mmCIF file of C-alpha atoms in Angstrom:
data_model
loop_
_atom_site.group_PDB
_atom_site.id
_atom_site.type_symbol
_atom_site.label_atom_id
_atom_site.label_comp_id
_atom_site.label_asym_id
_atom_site.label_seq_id
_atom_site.Cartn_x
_atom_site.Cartn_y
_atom_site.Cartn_z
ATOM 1 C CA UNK A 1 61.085 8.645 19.258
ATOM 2 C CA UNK A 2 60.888 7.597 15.199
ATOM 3 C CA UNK A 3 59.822 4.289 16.283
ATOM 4 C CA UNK A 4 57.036 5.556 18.863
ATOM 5 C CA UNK A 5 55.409 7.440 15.932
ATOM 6 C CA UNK A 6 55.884 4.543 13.721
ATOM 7 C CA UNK A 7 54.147 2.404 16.186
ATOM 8 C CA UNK A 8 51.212 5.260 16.647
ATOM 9 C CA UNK A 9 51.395 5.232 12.834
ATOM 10 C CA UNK A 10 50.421 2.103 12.359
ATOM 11 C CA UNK A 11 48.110 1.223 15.065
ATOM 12 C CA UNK A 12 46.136 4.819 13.818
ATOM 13 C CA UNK A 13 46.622 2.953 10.237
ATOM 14 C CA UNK A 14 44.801 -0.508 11.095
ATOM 15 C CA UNK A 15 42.002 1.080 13.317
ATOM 16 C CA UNK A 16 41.203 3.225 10.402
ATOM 17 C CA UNK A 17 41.357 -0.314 7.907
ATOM 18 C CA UNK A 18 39.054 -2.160 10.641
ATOM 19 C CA UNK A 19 36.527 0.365 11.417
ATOM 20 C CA UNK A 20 36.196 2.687 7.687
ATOM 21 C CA UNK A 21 34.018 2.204 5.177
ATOM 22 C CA UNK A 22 31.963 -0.724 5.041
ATOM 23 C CA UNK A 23 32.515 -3.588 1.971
ATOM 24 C CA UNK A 24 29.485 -3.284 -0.843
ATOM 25 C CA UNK A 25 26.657 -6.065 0.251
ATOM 26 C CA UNK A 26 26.799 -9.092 -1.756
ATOM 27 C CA UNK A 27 23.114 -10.154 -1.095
ATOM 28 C CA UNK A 28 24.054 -12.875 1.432
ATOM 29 C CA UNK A 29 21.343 -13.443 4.441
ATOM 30 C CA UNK A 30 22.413 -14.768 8.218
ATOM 31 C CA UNK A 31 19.203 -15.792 10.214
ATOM 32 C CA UNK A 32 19.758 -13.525 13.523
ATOM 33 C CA UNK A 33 19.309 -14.555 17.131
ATOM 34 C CA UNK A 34 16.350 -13.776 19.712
ATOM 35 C CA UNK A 35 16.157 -12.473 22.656
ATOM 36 C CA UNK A 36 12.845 -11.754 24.989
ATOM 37 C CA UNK A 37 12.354 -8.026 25.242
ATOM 38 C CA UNK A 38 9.365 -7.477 27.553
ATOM 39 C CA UNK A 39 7.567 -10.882 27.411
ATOM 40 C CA UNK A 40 8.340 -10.698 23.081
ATOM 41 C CA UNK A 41 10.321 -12.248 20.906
ATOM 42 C CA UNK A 42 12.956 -10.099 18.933
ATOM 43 C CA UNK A 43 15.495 -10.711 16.144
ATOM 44 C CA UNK A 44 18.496 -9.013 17.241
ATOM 45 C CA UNK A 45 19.967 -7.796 13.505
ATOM 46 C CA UNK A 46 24.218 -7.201 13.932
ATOM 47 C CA UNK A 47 24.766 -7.132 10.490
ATOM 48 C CA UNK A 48 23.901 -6.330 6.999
ATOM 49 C CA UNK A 49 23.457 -9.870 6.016
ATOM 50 C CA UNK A 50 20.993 -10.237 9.451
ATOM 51 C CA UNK A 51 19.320 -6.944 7.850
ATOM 52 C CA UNK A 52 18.726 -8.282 4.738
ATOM 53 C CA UNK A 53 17.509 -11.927 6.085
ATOM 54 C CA UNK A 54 14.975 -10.024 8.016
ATOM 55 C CA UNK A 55 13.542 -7.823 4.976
ATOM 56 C CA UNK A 56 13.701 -10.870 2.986
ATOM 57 C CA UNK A 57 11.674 -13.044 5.532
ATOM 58 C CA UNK A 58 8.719 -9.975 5.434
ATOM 59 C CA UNK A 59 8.921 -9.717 1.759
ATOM 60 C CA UNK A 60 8.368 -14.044 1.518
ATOM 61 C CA UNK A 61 5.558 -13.922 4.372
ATOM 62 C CA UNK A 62 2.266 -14.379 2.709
ATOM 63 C CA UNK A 63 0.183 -14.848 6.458
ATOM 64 C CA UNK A 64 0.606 -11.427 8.388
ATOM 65 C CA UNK A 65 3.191 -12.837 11.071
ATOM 66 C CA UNK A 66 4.141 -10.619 13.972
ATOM 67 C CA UNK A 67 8.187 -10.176 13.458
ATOM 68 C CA UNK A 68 10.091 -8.042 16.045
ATOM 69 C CA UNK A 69 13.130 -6.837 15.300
ATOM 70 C CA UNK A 70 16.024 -4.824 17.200
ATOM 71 C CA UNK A 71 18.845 -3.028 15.474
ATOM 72 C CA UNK A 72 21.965 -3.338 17.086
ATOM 73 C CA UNK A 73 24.543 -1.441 14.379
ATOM 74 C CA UNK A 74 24.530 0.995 11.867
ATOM 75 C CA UNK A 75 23.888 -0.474 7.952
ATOM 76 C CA UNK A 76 25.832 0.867 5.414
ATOM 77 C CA UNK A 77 24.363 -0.436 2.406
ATOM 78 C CA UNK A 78 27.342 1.268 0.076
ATOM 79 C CA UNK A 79 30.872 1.366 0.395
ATOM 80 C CA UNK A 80 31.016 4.755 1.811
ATOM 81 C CA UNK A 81 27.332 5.682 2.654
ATOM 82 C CA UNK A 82 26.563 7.714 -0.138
ATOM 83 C CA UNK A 83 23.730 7.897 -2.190
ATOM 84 C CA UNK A 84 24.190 5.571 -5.546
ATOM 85 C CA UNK A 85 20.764 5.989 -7.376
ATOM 86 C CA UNK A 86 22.097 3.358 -9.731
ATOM 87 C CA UNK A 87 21.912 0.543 -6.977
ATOM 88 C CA UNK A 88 18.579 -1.146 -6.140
ATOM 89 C CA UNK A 89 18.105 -2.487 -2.741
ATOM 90 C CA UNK A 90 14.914 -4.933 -3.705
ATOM 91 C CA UNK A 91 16.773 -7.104 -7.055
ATOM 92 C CA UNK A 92 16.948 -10.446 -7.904
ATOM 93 C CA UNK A 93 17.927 -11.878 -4.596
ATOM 94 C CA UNK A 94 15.694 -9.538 -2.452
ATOM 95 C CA UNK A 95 12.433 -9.976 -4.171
ATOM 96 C CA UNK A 96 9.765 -8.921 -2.102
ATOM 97 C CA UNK A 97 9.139 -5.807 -0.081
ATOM 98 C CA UNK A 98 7.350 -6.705 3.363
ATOM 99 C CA UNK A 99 4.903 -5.157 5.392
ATOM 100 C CA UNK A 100 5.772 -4.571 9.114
ATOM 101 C CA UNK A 101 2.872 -6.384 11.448
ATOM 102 C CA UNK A 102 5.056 -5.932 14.466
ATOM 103 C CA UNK A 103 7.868 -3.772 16.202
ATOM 104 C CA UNK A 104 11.430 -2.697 14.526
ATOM 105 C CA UNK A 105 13.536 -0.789 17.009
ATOM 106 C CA UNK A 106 16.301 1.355 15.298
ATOM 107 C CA UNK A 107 17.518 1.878 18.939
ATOM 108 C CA UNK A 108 19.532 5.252 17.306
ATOM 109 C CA UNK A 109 21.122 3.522 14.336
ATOM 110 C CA UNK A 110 21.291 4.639 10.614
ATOM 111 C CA UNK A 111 20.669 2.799 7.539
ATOM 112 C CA UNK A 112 23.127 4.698 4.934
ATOM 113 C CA UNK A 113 22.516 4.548 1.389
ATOM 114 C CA UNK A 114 19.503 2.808 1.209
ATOM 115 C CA UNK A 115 18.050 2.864 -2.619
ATOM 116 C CA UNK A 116 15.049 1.167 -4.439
ATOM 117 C CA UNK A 117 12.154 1.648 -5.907
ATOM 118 C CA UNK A 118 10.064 1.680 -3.362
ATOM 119 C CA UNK A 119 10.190 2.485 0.605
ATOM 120 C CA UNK A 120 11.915 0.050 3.749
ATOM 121 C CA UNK A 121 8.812 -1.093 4.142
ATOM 122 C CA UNK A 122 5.919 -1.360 1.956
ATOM 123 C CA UNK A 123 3.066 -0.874 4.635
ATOM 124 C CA UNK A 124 3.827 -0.426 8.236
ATOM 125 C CA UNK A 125 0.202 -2.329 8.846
ATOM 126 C CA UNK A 126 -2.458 -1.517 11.996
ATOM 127 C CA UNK A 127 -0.725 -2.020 15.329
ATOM 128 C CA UNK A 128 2.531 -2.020 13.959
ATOM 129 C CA UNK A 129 5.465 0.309 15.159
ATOM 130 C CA UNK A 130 8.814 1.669 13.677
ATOM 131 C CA UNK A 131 10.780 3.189 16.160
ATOM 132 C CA UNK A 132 14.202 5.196 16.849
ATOM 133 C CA UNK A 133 15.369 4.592 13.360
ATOM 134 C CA UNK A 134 17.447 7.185 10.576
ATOM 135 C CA UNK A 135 18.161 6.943 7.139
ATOM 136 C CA UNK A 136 21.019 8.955 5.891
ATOM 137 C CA UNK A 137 21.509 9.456 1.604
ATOM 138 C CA UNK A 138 17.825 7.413 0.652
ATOM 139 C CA UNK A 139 16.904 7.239 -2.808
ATOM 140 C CA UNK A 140 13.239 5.989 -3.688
ATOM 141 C CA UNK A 141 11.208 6.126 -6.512
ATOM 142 C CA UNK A 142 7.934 4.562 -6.129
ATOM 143 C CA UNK A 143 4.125 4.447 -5.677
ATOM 144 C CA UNK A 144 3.749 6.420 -2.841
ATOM 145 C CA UNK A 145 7.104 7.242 -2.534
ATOM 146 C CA UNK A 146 8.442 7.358 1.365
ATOM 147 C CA UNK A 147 12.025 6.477 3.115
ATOM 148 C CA UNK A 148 10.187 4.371 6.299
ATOM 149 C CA UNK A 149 6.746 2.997 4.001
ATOM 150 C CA UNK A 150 4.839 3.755 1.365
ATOM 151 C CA UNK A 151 1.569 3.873 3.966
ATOM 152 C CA UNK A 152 1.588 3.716 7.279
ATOM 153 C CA UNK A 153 -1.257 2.200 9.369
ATOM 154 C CA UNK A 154 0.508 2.075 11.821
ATOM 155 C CA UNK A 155 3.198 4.279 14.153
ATOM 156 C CA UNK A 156 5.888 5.806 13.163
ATOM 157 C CA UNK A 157 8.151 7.493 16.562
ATOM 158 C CA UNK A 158 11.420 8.999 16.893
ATOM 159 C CA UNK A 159 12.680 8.342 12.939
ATOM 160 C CA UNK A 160 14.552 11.133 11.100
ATOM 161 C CA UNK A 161 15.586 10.976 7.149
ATOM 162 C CA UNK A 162 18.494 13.045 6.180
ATOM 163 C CA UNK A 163 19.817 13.532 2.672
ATOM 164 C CA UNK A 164 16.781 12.289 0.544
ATOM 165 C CA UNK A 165 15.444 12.044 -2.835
ATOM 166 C CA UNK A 166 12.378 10.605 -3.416
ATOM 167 C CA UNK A 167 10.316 9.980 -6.695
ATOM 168 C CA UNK A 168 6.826 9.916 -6.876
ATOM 169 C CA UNK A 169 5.069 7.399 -9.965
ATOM 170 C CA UNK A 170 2.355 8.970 -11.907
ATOM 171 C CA UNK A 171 -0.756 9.387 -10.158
ATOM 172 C CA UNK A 172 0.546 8.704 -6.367
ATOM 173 C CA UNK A 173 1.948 10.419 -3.921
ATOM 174 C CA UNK A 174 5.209 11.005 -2.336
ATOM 175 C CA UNK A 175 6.724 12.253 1.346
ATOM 176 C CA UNK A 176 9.686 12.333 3.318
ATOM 177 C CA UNK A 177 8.418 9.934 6.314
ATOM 178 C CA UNK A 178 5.504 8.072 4.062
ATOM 179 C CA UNK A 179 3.619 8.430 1.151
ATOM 180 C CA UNK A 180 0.610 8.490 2.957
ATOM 181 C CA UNK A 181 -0.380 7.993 6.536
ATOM 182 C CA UNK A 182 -3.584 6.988 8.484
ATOM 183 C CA UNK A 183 -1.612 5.830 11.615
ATOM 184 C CA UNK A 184 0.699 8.434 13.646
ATOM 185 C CA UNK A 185 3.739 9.783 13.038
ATOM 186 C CA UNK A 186 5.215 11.378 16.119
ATOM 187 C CA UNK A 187 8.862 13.119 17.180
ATOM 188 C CA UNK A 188 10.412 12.530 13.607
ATOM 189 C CA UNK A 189 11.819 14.847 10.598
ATOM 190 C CA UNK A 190 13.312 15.019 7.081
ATOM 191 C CA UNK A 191 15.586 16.631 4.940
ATOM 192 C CA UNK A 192 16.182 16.614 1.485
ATOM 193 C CA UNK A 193 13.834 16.688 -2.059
ATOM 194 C CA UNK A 194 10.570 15.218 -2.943
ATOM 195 C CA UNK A 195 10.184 15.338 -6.433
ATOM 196 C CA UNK A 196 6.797 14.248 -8.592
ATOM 197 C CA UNK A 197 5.663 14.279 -11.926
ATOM 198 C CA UNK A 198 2.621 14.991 -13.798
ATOM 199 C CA UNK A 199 -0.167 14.185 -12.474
ATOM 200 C CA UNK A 200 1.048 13.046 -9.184
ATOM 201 C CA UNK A 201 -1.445 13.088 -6.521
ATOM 202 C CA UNK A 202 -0.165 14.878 -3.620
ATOM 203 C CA UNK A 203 3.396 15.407 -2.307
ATOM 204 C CA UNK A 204 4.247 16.391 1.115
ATOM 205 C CA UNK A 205 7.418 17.176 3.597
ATOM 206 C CA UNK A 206 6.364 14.464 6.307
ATOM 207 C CA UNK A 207 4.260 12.812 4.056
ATOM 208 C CA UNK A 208 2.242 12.517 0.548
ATOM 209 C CA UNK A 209 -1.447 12.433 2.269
ATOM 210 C CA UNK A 210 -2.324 12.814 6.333
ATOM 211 C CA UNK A 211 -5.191 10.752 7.099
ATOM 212 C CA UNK A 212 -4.228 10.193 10.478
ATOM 213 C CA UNK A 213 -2.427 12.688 13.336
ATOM 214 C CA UNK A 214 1.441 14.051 12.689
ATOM 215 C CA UNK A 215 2.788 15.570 16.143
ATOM 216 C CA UNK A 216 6.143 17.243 16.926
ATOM 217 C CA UNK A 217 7.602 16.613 13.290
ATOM 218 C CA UNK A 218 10.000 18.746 11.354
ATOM 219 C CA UNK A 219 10.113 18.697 7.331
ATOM 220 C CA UNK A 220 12.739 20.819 5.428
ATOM 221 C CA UNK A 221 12.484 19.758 2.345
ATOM 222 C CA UNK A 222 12.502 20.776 -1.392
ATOM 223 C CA UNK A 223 9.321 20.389 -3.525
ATOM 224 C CA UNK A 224 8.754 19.929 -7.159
ATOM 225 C CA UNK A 225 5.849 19.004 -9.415
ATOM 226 C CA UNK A 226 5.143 18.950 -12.927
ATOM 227 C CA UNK A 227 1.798 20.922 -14.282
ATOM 228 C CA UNK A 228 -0.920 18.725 -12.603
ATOM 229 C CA UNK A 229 0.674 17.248 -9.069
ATOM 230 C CA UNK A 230 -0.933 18.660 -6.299
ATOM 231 C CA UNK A 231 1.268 20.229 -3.743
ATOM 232 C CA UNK A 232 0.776 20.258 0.076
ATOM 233 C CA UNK A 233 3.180 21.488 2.585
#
C-alpha cells in the first residue's frame, strides 16, 4: 500500500511540475503556422513566444496588412498570473504597439498578467474584429487607457477583463474595454478600477468615450478622478 501512494505521490508531484505556473517570458519570438479558416489565412499562436512574434509583427508593420490570428492556449505573461505593475509588456525588444486591420480569435483563452503602458492593441482599425478573448490581472497606464485598445474602430465581441487597473494620462480618457470607441462593442464586461487624473477627459466602465453602439455589456468597476476629469458611467 506505502508504495501505491508513493507512486500516486509522485505522479500527482510531476503533473503539478509540468502543468503549474508558467516560466517568466524572456522576449523570444517563434513565427507561428497557418491554417485556412473559412477561405483566410490565420496564424495559429501556441505559445507565448508565437504571441509575442505576432504583436511584434503589428507593432513593425508600417502598410495596414490584414493579419489573422487564432489563439490556441492561455498566455501567462508572469510566473503565476498575477498582476506585476513593475513589468512592461512593450520594452526594448517589443517596441511597437500594432493596430489590428484584421481578425484575432481568443477562441475562450486568457491572457494573464498582461502590463504596459498602453492597451493589447493600440487601435483595433475599421473592419477589424477582436473576438472571444479575456484578460485576467491587466495593468495599463496610457493615452486612452483600455485592456483590448486604446480606440476601437472596429468590433469588439465576446471579450471580458477581470482584475484591472487602468491609468488614464492627462487629458485622455480611460475604460475597461477601450478608451474610446466608434466601432461596436457587443456581449463583453469588466471588472476592476479605472483610475484618472486631473484633467482627464472622460473615464468610463466599458469605455472612456462611446461614439459608436455598446450592446449586452456589463461594467463593475471602481471610478476615480482628480478635480477636473470628467466622469461617465
Amino acid at each position: 500500500m506505502k508504495s501505491i501512494s508513493s507512486l500516486i505521490f509522485c505522479c500527482l508531484f510531476c503533473f503539478a511540475f509540468a502543468f503549474g505556473a508558467a516560466a517568466k517570458w524572456d522576449y523570444t519570438f517563434s513565427e507561428p503556422t497557418t491554417k485556412v479558416i473559412d477561405g483566410k489565412s490565420f496564424y495559429v499562436i501556441t505559445s507565448i513566444d508565437e504571441f509575442g512574434w505576432f504583436l511584434d509583427t503589428l507593432g513593425r508593420d508600417e502598410g495596414g496588412h490584414v493579419l489573422n490570428a487564432v489563439l490556441e492556449t492561455d498566455i501567462y505573461l508572469t510566473e503565476d498570473g498575477q498582476m506585476d505593475s513593475t513589468l512592461r509588456f512593450y520594452n526594448s525588444k517589443l517596441d511597437y504597439i500594432g493596430n489590428l486591420y484584421g481578425i484575432f480569435d481568443g477562441q475562450g483563452h486568457t491572457i494573464y498578467g498582461f502590463s504596459a503602458n498602453t492597451a493589447l492593441f493600440y487601435f483595433i482599425e475599421d473592419g477589424a474584429i477582436l473576438r472571444n478573448l479575456n484578460m485576467v490581472n491587466t495593468h495599463v497606464h496610457s493615452v486612452y487607457a483600455g485592456a483590448f485598445s486604446t480606440m476601437n474602430l472596429g468590433t469588439i465581441d465576446n471579450c471580458h477583463a477581470e482584475g484591472i487597473f487602468l491609468a488614464a494620462n492627462i487629458t485622455d480618457h480611460a475604460g475597461g474595454i477601450t478608451g474610446l470607441n466608434k466601432g461596436l462593442i457587443s456581449n463583453s464586461s469588466v471588472k476592476g478600477s479605472v483610475l484618472g487624473h486631473s484633467h482627464t477627459g472622460m473615464l468610463g466602465g466599458i469605455t472612456g468615450e462611446n461614439k459608436g453602439d455598446i450592446w449586452n455589456c456589463y461594467a463593475d468597476v471602481y471610478m476615480e478622478g482628480e478635480s477636473h476629469s470628467a466622469k461617465l458611467g
